[in-house]
Amino acid sequence: MRLMRLKADKKGATAIEYGLIAALIAVAAITAMSNLGGQLGNTFNRVKGNMASNK
């Protein structure tokens, strides 16, 4: 009887699945923000260089 109840309880599995999904979203967000940050830095440096050469 106890084993059947334990087998039917899927709360732990669901929590683990949600945790894995959240971790994957976090990794994707960090990767995207890192790439965007690098591109944004390059853009600002290019603008700074253009402003300095136009003085």
mmCIF file of C-alpha atoms in Angstrom:
data_model
loop_
_atom_site.group_PDB
_atom_site.id
_atom_site.type_symbol
_atom_site.label_atom_id
_atom_site.label_comp_id
_atom_site.label_asym_id
_atom_site.label_seq_id
_atom_site.Cartn_x
_atom_site.Cartn_y
_atom_site.Cartn_z
ATOM 1 C CA MET A 1 0.000 0.000 0.000
ATOM 2 C CA ARG A 2 2.763 2.409 0.953
ATOM 3 C CA LEU A 3 4.711 1.614 -2.199
ATOM 4 C CA MET A 4 1.694 2.399 -4.399
ATOM 5 C CA ARG A 5 1.294 5.816 -2.768
ATOM 6 C CA LEU A 6 4.984 6.565 -3.242
ATOM 7 C CA LYS A 7 4.785 5.505 -6.897
ATOM 8 C CA ALA A 8 1.770 7.761 -7.498
ATOM 9 C CA ASP A 9 3.444 10.821 -5.911
ATOM 10 C CA LYS A 10 5.088 12.785 -8.724
ATOM 11 C CA LYS A 11 5.633 16.110 -6.955
ATOM 12 C CA GLY A 12 9.371 15.565 -6.632
ATOM 13 C CA ALA A 13 9.785 14.720 -10.318
ATOM 14 C CA THR A 14 7.780 17.780 -11.325
ATOM 15 C CA ALA A 15 9.881 20.038 -9.111
ATOM 16 C CA ILE A 16 13.078 18.643 -10.631
ATOM 17 C CA GLU A 17 11.736 19.188 -14.142
ATOM 18 C CA TYR A 18 10.843 22.803 -13.357
ATOM 19 C CA GLY A 19 14.296 23.278 -11.844
ATOM 20 C CA LEU A 20 15.963 21.951 -14.996
ATOM 21 C CA ILE A 21 13.833 24.184 -17.209
ATOM 22 C CA ALA A 22 14.707 27.217 -15.066
ATOM 23 C CA ALA A 23 18.407 26.327 -15.245
ATOM 24 C CA LEU A 24 18.297 26.023 -19.045
ATOM 25 C CA ILE A 25 16.517 29.372 -19.343
ATOM 26 C CA ALA A 26 19.130 30.959 -17.066
ATOM 27 C CA VAL A 27 22.002 29.573 -19.151
ATOM 28 C CA ALA A 28 20.384 30.806 -22.370
ATOM 29 C CA ALA A 29 19.778 34.259 -20.862
ATOM 30 C CA ILE A 30 23.343 34.552 -19.572
ATOM 31 C CA THR A 31 24.749 33.531 -22.956
ATOM 32 C CA ALA A 32 22.532 35.997 -24.819
ATOM 33 C CA MET A 33 23.336 38.852 -22.440
ATOM 34 C CA SER A 34 27.040 38.111 -22.608
ATOM 35 C CA ASN A 35 27.015 38.248 -26.408
ATOM 36 C CA LEU A 36 24.884 41.377 -26.403
ATOM 37 C CA GLY A 37 27.181 43.025 -23.858
ATOM 38 C CA GLY A 38 30.217 42.389 -26.049
ATOM 39 C CA GLN A 39 28.500 43.802 -29.107
ATOM 40 C CA LEU A 40 27.281 46.817 -27.155
ATOM 41 C CA GLY A 41 30.807 47.457 -25.850
ATOM 42 C CA ASN A 42 32.178 47.343 -29.394
ATOM 43 C CA THR A 43 29.515 49.782 -30.569
ATOM 44 C CA PHE A 44 30.286 52.282 -27.800
ATOM 45 C CA ASN A 45 34.022 52.022 -28.491
ATOM 46 C CA ARG A 46 33.403 52.662 -32.195
ATOM 47 C CA VAL A 47 31.253 55.716 -31.379
ATOM 48 C CA LYS A 48 33.892 56.975 -28.951
ATOM 49 C CA GLY A 49 36.583 56.575 -31.612
ATOM 50 C CA ASN A 50 34.512 58.415 -34.189
ATOM 51 C CA MET A 51 33.802 61.260 -31.773
ATOM 52 C CA ALA A 52 37.494 61.553 -30.873
ATOM 53 C CA SER A 53 38.569 61.699 -34.525
ATOM 54 C CA ASN A 54 35.995 64.409 -35.330
ATOM 55 C CA LYS A 55 37.265 66.894 -32.703
#
